[in-house]
Short mmCIF file of C-alpha atoms and ligand atoms in Angstrom, two decimals:
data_model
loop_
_atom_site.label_atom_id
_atom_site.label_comp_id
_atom_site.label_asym_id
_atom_site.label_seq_id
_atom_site.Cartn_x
_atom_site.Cartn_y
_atom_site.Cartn_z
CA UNK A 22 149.00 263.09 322.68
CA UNK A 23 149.47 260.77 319.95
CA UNK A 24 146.48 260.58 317.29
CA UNK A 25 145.14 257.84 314.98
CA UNK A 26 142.28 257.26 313.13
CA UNK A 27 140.16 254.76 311.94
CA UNK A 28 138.71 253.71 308.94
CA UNK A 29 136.35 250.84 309.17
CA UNK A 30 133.19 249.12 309.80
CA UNK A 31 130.71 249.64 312.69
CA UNK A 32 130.24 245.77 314.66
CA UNK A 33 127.14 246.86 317.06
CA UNK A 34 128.59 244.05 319.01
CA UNK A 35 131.18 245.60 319.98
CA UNK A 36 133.94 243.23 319.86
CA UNK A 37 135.19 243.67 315.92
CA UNK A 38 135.35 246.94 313.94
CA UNK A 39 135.45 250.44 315.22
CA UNK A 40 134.55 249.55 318.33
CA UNK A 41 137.51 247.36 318.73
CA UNK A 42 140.00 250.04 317.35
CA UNK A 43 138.72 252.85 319.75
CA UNK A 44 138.81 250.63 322.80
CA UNK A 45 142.77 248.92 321.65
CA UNK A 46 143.74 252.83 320.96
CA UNK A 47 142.49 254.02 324.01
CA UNK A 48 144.40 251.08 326.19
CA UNK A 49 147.35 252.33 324.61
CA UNK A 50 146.95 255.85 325.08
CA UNK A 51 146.53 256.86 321.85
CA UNK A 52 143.65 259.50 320.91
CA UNK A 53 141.39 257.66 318.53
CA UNK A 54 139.10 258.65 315.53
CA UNK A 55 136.74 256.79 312.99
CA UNK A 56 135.45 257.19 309.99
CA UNK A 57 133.08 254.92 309.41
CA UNK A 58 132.61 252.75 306.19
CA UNK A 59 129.48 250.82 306.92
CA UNK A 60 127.20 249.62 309.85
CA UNK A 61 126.53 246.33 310.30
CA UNK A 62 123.82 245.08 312.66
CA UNK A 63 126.13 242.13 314.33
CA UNK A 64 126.57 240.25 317.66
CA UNK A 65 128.04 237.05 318.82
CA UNK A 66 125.85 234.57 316.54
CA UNK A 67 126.88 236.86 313.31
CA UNK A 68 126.41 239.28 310.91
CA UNK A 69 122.70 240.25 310.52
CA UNK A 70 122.66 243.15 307.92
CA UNK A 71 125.29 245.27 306.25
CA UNK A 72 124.34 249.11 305.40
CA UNK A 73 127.48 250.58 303.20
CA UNK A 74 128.27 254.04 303.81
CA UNK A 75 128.81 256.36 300.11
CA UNK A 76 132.17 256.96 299.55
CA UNK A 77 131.49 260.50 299.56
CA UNK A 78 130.12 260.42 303.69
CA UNK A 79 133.62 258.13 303.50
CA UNK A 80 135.94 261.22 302.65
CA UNK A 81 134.05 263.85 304.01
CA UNK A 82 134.49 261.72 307.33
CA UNK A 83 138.27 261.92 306.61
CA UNK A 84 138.30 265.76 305.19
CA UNK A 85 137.18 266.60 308.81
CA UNK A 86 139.67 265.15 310.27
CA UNK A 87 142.35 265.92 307.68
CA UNK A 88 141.70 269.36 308.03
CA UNK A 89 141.26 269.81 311.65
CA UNK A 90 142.94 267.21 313.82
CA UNK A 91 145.42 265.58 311.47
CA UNK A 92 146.52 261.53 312.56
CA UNK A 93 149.54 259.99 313.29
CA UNK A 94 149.34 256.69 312.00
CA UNK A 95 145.76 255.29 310.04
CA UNK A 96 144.52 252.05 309.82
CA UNK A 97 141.92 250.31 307.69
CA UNK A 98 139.37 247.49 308.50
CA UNK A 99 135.74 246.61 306.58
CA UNK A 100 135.84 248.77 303.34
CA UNK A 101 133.56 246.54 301.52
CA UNK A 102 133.20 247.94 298.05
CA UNK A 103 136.04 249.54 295.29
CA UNK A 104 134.59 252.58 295.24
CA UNK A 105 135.18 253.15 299.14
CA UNK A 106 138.38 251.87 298.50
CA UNK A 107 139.20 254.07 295.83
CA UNK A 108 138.43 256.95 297.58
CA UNK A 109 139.92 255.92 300.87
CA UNK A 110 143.43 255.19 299.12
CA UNK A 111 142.77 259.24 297.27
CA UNK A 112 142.31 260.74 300.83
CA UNK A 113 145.18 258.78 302.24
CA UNK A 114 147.61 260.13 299.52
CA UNK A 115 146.03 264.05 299.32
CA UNK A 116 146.92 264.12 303.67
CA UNK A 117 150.55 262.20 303.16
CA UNK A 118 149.53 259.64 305.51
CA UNK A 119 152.37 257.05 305.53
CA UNK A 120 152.06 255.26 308.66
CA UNK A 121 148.97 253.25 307.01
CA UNK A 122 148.44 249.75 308.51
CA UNK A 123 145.55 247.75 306.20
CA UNK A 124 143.95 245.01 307.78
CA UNK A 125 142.87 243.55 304.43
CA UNK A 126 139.36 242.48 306.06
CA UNK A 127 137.23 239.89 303.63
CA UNK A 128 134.70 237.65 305.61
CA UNK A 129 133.44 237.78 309.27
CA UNK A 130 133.78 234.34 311.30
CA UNK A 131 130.73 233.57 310.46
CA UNK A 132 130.92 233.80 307.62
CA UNK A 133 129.49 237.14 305.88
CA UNK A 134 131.48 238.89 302.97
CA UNK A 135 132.41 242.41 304.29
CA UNK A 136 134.13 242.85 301.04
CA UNK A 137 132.60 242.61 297.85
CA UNK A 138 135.13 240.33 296.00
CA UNK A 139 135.30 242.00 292.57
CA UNK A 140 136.95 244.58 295.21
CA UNK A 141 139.88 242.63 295.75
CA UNK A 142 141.81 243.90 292.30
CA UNK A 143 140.87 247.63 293.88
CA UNK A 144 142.50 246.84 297.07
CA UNK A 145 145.98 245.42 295.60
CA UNK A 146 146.15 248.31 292.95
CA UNK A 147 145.33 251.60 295.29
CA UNK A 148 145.81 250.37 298.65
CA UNK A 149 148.13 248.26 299.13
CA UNK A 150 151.27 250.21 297.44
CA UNK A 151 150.61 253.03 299.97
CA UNK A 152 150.43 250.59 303.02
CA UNK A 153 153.38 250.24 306.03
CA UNK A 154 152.34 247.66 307.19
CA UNK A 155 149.45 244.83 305.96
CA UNK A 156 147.45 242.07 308.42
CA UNK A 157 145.86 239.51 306.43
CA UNK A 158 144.95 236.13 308.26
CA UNK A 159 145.62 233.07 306.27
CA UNK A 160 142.14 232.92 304.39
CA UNK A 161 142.75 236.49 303.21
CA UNK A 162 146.77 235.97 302.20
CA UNK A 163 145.15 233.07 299.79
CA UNK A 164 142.80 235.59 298.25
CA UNK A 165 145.47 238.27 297.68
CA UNK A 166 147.93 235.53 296.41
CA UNK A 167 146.49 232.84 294.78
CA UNK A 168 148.67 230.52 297.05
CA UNK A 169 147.32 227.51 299.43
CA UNK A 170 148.84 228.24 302.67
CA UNK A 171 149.40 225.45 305.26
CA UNK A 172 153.25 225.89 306.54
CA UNK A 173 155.32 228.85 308.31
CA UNK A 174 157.20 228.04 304.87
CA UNK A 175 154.11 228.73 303.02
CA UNK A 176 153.29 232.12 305.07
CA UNK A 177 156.65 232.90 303.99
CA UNK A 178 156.29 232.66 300.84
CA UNK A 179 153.18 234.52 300.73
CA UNK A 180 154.12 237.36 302.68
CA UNK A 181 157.00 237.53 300.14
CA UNK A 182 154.58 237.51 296.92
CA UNK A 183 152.31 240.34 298.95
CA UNK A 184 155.75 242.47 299.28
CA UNK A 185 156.12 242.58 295.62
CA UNK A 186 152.80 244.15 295.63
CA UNK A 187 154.54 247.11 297.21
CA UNK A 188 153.06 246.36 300.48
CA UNK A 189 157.01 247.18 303.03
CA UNK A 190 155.72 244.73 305.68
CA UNK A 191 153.49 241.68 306.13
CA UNK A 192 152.39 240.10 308.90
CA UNK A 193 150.15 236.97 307.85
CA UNK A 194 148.13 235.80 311.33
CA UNK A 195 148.50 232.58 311.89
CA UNK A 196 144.82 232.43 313.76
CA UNK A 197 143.46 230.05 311.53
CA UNK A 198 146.01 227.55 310.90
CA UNK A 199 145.93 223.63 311.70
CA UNK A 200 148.27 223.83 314.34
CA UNK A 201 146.31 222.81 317.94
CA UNK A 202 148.77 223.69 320.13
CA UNK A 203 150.32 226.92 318.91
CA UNK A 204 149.20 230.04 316.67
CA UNK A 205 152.00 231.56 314.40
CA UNK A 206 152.33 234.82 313.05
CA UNK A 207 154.98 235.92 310.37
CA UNK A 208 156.32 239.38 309.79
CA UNK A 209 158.67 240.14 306.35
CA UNK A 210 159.97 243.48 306.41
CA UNK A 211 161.68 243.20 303.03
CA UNK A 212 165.23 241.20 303.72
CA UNK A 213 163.86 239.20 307.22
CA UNK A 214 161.27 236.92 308.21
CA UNK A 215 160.24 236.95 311.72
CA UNK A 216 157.98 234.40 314.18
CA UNK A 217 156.21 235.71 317.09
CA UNK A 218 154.15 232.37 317.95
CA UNK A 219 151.82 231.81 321.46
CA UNK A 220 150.57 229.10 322.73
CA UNK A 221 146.78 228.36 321.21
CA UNK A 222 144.34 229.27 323.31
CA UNK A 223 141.65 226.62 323.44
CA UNK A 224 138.23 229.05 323.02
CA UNK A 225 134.90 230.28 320.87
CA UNK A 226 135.98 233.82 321.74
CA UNK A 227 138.26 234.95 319.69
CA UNK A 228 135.94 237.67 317.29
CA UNK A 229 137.84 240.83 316.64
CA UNK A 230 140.90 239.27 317.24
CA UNK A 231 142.63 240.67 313.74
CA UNK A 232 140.62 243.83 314.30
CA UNK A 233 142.57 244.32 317.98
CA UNK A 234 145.64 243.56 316.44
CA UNK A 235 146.09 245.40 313.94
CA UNK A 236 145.05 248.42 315.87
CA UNK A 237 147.57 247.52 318.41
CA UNK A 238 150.37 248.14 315.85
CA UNK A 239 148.53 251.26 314.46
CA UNK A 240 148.79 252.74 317.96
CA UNK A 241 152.36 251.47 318.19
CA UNK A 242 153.07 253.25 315.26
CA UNK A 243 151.36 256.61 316.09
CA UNK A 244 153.32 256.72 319.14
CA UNK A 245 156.85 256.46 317.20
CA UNK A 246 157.63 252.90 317.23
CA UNK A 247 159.44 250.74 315.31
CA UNK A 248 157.30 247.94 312.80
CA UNK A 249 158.80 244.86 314.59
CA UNK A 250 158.13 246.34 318.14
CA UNK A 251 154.43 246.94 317.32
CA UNK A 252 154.04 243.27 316.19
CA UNK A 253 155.61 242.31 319.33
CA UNK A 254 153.38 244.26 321.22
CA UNK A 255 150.46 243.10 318.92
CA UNK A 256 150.99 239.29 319.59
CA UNK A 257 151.59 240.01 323.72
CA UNK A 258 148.56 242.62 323.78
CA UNK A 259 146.09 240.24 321.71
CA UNK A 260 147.18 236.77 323.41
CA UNK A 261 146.57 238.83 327.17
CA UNK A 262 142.75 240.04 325.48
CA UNK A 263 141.86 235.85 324.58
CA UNK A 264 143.06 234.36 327.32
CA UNK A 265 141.25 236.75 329.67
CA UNK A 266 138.08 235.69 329.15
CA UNK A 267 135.20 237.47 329.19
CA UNK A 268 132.24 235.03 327.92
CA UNK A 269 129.83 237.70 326.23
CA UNK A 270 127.39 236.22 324.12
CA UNK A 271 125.94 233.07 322.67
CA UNK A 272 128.19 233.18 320.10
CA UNK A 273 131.71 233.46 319.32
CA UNK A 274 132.40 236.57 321.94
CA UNK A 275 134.08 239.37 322.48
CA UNK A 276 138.11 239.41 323.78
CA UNK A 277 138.73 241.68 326.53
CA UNK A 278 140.59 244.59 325.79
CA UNK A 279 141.33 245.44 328.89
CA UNK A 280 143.57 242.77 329.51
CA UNK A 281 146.38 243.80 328.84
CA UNK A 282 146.64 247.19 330.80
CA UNK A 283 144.92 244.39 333.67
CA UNK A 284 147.63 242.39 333.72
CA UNK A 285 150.68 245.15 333.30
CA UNK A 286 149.00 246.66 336.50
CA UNK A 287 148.93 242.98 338.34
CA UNK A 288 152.86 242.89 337.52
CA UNK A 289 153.96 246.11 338.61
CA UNK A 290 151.84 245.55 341.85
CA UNK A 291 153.44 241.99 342.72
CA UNK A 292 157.29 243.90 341.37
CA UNK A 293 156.43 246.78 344.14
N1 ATP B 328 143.04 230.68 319.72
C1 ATP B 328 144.05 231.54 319.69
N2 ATP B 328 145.03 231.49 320.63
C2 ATP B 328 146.07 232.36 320.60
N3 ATP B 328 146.20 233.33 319.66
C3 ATP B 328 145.27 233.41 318.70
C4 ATP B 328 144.14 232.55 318.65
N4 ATP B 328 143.36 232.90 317.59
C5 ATP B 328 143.97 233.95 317.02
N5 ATP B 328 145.13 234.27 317.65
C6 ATP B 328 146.03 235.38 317.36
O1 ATP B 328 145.19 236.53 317.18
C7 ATP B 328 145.70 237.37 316.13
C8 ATP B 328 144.63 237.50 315.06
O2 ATP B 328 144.66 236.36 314.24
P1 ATP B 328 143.48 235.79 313.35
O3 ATP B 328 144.12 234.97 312.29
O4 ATP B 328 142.47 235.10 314.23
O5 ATP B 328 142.82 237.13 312.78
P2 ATP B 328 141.46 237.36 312.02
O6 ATP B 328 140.96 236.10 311.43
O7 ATP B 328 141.69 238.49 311.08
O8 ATP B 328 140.45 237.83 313.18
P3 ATP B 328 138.95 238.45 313.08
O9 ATP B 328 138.45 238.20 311.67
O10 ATP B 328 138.14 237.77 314.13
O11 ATP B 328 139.07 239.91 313.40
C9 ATP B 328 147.00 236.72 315.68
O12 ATP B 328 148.08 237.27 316.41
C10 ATP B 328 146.82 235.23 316.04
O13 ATP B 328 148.04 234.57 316.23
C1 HMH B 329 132.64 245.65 311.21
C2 HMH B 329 133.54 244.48 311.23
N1 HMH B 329 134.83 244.63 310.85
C3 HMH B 329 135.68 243.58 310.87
C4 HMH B 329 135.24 242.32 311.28
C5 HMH B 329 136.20 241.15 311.27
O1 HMH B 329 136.41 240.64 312.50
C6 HMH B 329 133.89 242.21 311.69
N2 HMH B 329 133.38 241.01 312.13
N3 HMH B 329 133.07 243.29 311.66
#
């Protein structure tokens, strides 16, 4: 069985952070591990507290499994301060773990910082050179670049600028762009720009939604595939988890990660 870990925030919630990773990994049939880089006392209405882990509980989190259990592909979420960073991107290079995937994670819907910002240089300097793949929505592809994005041109353009960071593939979400009728995401792999665009979904309850996807391609990844196959199975898996909706909370809810395998099922029964 396939392996990856974790490397993230805890949403008590349940719908963002580890929690989503575990659940996406485990719909995919990938074995799934965490290593937790803060708790965060959360739910539908927002983030309530944040309670950053050391950076040493950080590595010895990812010594264990290093040592023991070893991952196929790793992703990263909430890592909130440089130092965690700087010891996440150390442990990541001392195991040889290419098949990284960093979901570049700033600010919660609501608004809350999950990463300090005089983190940011921290991120682009150890991180992001060792990264396969990298998942910023638009908000955080403005903070890494310094760029106003508004068009697929201008995702583009910024997914270009974040490659000469070192970063082999960008996929900037197009989640929170103006467009009311369809959401756009971009992958550059280095020579080629793809779309994989949906039709918007008109709902509240869409937290976790980067958190899910990313962890779709992790799993992807872990299992052997190809960068522009786990996007594609990204965009299908996370458009199946909004649309089926689940309507958890006061707030802006959960999607259902269950979806996905739900509806695969409901196909191959009508097919039989
Ligand atoms: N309303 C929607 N309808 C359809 N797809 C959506 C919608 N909102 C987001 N998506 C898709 O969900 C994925 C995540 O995008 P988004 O930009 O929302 O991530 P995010 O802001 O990092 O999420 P979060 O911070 O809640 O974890 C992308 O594939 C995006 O196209
Ligand atoms: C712990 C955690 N990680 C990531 C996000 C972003 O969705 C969140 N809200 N909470």
């Amino acid at each position: 069985m396939k392996k990856a870990l974790t490397i993230a925030g805890s949403d008590s919630g349940g719908g963002a952070g580890i929690q989503a990773d575990l659940k996406t990994f485990q719909e995919l049939e990938v074995f799934g591990m965490s290593a937790l880089t803060a708790v965060t006392a959360q739910n539908t209405l927002g983030v309530h507290a944040v309670y950053p882990m050391s950076a040493e509980a950080v590595i010895k989190q990812i010594e264990a499994i290093g040592e023991d259990i070893g991952a196929d592909a790793v992703k990263t979420g909430m890592l909130f301060n440089a130092e965690i960073i700087e010891a996440v991107a150390a442990q990541l290079k001392f195991y040889g773990w290419e098949n990284l995937v960093v979901d570049p994670v700033m600010i919660a819907k609501g608004g809350a910082s999950l990463l300090q910002m005089e983190a940011i240089s921290a991120l682009k300097k150890y991180l992001l050179p060792r990264s396969k793949v990298i998942t910023p929505n638009i908000p955080e592809a403005e903070v890494l670049t310094g760029m106003v994005i508004q068009s697929i041109q201008d995702k583009q353009d910024a997914a270009k600028r974040l490659h000469d960071y070192g970063v082999k593939n960008v996929v900037i979400k197009g989640g929170h762009d103006e467009n009311e009728s369809e959401s756009t995401d971009v992958l550059f792999d280095g020579k080629e720009f793809f779309t994989f665009t949906s039709q918007r979904i008109e709902t509240k309850n869409t937290h976790g939604t980067g958190c899910t996807f990313s962890a779709v391609i992790t799993a992807e990844l872990a299992k052997g595939a190809a960068v522009y196959e786990s996007v594609l199975k990204a965009k299908d898996f996370i458009q199946a988890a909004i649309e089926d909706q689940l309507g958890i909370g006061q707030g802006h809810g959960p999607t259902n990660h269950w979806a996905y395998r739900k509806r695969n099922i409901a196909r191959e029964l009508t097919r039989l």
